[in-house]
One Martini backbone bead per residue (centre of mass of N, CA, C, O) as a GRO file, in nm:
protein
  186
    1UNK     BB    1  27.655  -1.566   2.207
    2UNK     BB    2  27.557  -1.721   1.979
    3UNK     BB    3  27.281  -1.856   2.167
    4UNK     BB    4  27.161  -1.586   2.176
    5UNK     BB    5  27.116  -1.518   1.888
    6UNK     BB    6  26.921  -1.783   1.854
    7UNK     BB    7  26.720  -1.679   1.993
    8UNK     BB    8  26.648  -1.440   1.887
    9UNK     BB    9  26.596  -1.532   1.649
   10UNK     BB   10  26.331  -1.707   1.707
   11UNK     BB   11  26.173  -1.481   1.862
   12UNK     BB   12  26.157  -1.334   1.577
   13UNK     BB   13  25.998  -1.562   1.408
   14UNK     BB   14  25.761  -1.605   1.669
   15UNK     BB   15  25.659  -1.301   1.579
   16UNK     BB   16  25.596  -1.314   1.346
   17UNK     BB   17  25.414  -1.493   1.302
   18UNK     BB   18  25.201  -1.391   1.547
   19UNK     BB   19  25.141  -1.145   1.375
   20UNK     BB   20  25.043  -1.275   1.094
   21UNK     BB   21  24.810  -1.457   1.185
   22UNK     BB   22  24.638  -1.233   1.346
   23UNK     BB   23  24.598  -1.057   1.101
   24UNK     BB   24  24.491  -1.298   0.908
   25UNK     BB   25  24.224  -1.333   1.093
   26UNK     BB   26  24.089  -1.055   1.220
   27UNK     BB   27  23.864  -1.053   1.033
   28UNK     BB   28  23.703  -1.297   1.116
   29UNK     BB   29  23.631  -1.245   1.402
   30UNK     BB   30  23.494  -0.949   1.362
   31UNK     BB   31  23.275  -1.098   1.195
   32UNK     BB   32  23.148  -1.246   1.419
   33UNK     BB   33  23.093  -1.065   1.607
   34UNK     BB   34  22.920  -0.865   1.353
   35UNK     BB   35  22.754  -1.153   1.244
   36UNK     BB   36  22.503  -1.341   1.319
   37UNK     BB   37  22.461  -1.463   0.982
   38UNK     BB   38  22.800  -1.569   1.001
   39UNK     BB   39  22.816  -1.728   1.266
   40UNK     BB   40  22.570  -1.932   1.186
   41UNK     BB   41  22.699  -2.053   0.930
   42UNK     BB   42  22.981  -2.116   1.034
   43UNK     BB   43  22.861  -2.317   1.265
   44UNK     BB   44  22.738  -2.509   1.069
   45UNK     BB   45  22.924  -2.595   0.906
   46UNK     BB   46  23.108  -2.712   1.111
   47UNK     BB   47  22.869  -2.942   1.180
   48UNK     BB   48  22.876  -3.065   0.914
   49UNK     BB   49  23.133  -3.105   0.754
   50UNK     BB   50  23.144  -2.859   0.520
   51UNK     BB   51  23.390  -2.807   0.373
   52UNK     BB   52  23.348  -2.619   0.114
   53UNK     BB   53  23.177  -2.402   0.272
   54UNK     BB   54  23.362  -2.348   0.507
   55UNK     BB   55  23.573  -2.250   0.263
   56UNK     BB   56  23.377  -2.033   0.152
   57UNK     BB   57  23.324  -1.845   0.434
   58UNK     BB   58  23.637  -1.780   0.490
   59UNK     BB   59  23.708  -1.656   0.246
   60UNK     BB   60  23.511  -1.405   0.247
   61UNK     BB   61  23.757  -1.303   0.482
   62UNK     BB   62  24.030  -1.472   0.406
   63UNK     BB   63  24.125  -1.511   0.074
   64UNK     BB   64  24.474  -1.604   0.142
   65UNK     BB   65  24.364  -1.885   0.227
   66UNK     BB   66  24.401  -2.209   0.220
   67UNK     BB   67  24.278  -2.505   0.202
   68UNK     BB   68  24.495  -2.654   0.317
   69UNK     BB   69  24.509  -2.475   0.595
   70UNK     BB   70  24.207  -2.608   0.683
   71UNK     BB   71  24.049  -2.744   0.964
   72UNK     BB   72  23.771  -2.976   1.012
   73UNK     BB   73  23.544  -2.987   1.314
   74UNK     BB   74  23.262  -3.002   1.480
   75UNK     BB   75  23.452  -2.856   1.764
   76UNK     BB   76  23.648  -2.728   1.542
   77UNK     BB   77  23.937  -2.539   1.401
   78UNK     BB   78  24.203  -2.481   1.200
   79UNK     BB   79  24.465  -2.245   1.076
   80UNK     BB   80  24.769  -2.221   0.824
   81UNK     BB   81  25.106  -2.062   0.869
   82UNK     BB   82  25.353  -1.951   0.667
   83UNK     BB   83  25.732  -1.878   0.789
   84UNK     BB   84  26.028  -1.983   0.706
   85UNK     BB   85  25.964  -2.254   0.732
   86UNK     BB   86  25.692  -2.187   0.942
   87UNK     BB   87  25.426  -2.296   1.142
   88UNK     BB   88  25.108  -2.155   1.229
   89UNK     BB   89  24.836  -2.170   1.442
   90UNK     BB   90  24.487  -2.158   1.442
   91UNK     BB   91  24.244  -2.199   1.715
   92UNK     BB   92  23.879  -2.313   1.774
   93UNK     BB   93  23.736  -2.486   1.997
   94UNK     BB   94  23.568  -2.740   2.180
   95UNK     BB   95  23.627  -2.865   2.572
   96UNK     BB   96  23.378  -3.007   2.581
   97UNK     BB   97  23.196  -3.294   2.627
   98UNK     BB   98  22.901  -3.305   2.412
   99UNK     BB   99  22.968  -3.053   2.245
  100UNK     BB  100  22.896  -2.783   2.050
  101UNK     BB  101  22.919  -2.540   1.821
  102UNK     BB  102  22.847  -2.202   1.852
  103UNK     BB  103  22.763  -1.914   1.757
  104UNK     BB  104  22.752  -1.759   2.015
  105UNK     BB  105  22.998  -1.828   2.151
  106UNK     BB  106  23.176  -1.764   1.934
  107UNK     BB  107  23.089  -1.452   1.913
  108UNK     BB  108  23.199  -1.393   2.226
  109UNK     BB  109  23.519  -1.457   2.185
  110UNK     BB  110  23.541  -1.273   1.922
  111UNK     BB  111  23.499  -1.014   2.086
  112UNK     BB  112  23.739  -1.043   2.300
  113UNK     BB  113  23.993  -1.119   2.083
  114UNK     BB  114  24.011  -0.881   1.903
  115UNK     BB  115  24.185  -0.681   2.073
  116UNK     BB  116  24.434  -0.898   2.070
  117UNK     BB  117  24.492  -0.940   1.762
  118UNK     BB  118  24.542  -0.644   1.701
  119UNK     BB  119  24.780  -0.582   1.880
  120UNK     BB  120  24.938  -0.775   1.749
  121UNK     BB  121  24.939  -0.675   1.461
  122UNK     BB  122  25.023  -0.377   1.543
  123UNK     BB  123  25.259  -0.466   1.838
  124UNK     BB  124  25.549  -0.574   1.857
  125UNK     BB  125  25.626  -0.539   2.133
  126UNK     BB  126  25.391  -0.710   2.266
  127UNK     BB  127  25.480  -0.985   2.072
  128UNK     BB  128  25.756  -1.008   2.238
  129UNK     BB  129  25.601  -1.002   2.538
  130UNK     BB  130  25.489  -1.271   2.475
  131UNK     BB  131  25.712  -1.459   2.372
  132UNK     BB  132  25.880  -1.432   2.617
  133UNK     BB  133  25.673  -1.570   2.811
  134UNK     BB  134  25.686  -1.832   2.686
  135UNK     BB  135  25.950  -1.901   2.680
  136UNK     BB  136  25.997  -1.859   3.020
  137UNK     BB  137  25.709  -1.956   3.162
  138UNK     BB  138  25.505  -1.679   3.208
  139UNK     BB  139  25.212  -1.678   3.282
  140UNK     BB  140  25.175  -1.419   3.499
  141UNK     BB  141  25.232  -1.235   3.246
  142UNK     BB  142  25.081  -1.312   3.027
  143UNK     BB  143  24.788  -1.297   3.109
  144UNK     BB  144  24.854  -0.983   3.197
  145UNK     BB  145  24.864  -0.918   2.891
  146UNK     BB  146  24.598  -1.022   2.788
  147UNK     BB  147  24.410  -0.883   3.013
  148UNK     BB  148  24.441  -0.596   2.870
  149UNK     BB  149  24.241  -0.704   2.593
  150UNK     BB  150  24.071  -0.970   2.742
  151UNK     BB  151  23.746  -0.854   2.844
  152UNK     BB  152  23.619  -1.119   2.989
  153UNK     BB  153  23.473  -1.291   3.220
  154UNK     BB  154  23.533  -1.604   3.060
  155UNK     BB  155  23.780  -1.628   3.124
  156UNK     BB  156  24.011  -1.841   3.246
  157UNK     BB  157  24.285  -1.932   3.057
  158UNK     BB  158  24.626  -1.853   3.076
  159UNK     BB  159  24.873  -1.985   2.844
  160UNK     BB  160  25.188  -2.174   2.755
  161UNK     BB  161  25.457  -2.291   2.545
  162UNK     BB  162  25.737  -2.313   2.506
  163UNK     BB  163  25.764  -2.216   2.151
  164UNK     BB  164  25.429  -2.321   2.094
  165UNK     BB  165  25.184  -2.177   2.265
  166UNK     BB  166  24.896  -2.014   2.306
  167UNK     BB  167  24.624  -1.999   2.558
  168UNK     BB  168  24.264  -1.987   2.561
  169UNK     BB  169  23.999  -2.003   2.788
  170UNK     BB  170  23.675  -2.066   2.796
  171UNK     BB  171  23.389  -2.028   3.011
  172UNK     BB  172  23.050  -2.051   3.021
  173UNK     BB  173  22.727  -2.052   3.161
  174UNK     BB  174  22.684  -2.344   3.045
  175UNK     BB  175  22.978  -2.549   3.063
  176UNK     BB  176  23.144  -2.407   2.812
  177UNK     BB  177  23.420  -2.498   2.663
  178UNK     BB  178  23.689  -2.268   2.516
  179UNK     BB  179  23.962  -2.276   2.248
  180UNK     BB  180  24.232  -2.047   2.187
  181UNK     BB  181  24.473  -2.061   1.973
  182UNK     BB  182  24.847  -2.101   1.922
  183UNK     BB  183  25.049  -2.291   1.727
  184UNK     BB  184  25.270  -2.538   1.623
  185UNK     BB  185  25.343  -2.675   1.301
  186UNK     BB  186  25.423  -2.931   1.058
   0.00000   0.00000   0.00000
């Protein structure tokens, strides 16, 4: 019995990061889908590693952001997010070799996952049904809740790690894979 509430409370902890990481993403995502002269500065900022600009772009739409919490690569970024003593992270990079991060790619990605971070701040049952298909590692579960929500063409896959990470891959017409994912944080 101890072992069951143990679980619950860790489901809980990791269903509340899950909805508040996404629900304070979701303005940037948004903004870069709708916002083709922000997404544009946005990723040249991360191509050429300019810290404080891109830390400047990011406050622009989530202002709640410390700058600590925020990893800039040429490939793409990640942001962390900490709750009750835990931290997840969301990635956004390029998994492709000797590509660069584009605005128009990081645009259409953002447009995908959109209606997905929505429904995760959103609407709890979702992220405890997210959260539980990662933890039993019921990939054809995750997947198929995440694609009620992510109706691109480019999604690629869709994976999990018990207890530890949400992972979207994308595959674009020119053959550059980009990485969305949650995962668990230092």
């Amino acid at each position: 019995m101890k072992k069951i509430q143990e679980n619950i409370q860790i489901q809980q902890v990791q269903s509340k990061l899950l909805q508040g990481t996404a629900g304070t993403m979701l303005p940037l995502y948004r903004r870069v889908a709708n916002d083709t002269a922000y997404s544009t500065r946005f990723a040249r900022a991360l191509r050429e590693q300019s810290g404080d600009r891109f830390d400047r772009i990011i406050k622009e739409t989530v202002p709640s952001v410390s700058s600590e919490s925020i990893e800039v690569e040429q490939i793409g970024f990640f942001i962390c997010f900490g709750v009750l003593g835990n931290q997840l992270c969301n990635l956004t990079a390029v998994r492709t070799e000797n590509k660069k991060f584009r605005a128009n790619e990081f645009r259409l990605l953002s447009k995908a996952v959109v209606p997905l971070y929505f429904k995760l701040a959103t609407d709890r049952r979702f992220v405890y049904r997210i959260v539980n298909a990662i933890n039993t590692q019921n990939d054809a579960k995750l997947s198929s809740a995440v694609r009620e929500h992510v109706k691109s063409p480019y999604l690629l896959t869709v994976t999990g790690e018990s207890g530890s990470a949400l992972q979207l891959t994308f595959r674009f017409p020119n053959g550059t894979s980009y990485e969305n994912s949650f995962f668990l944080g230092q």
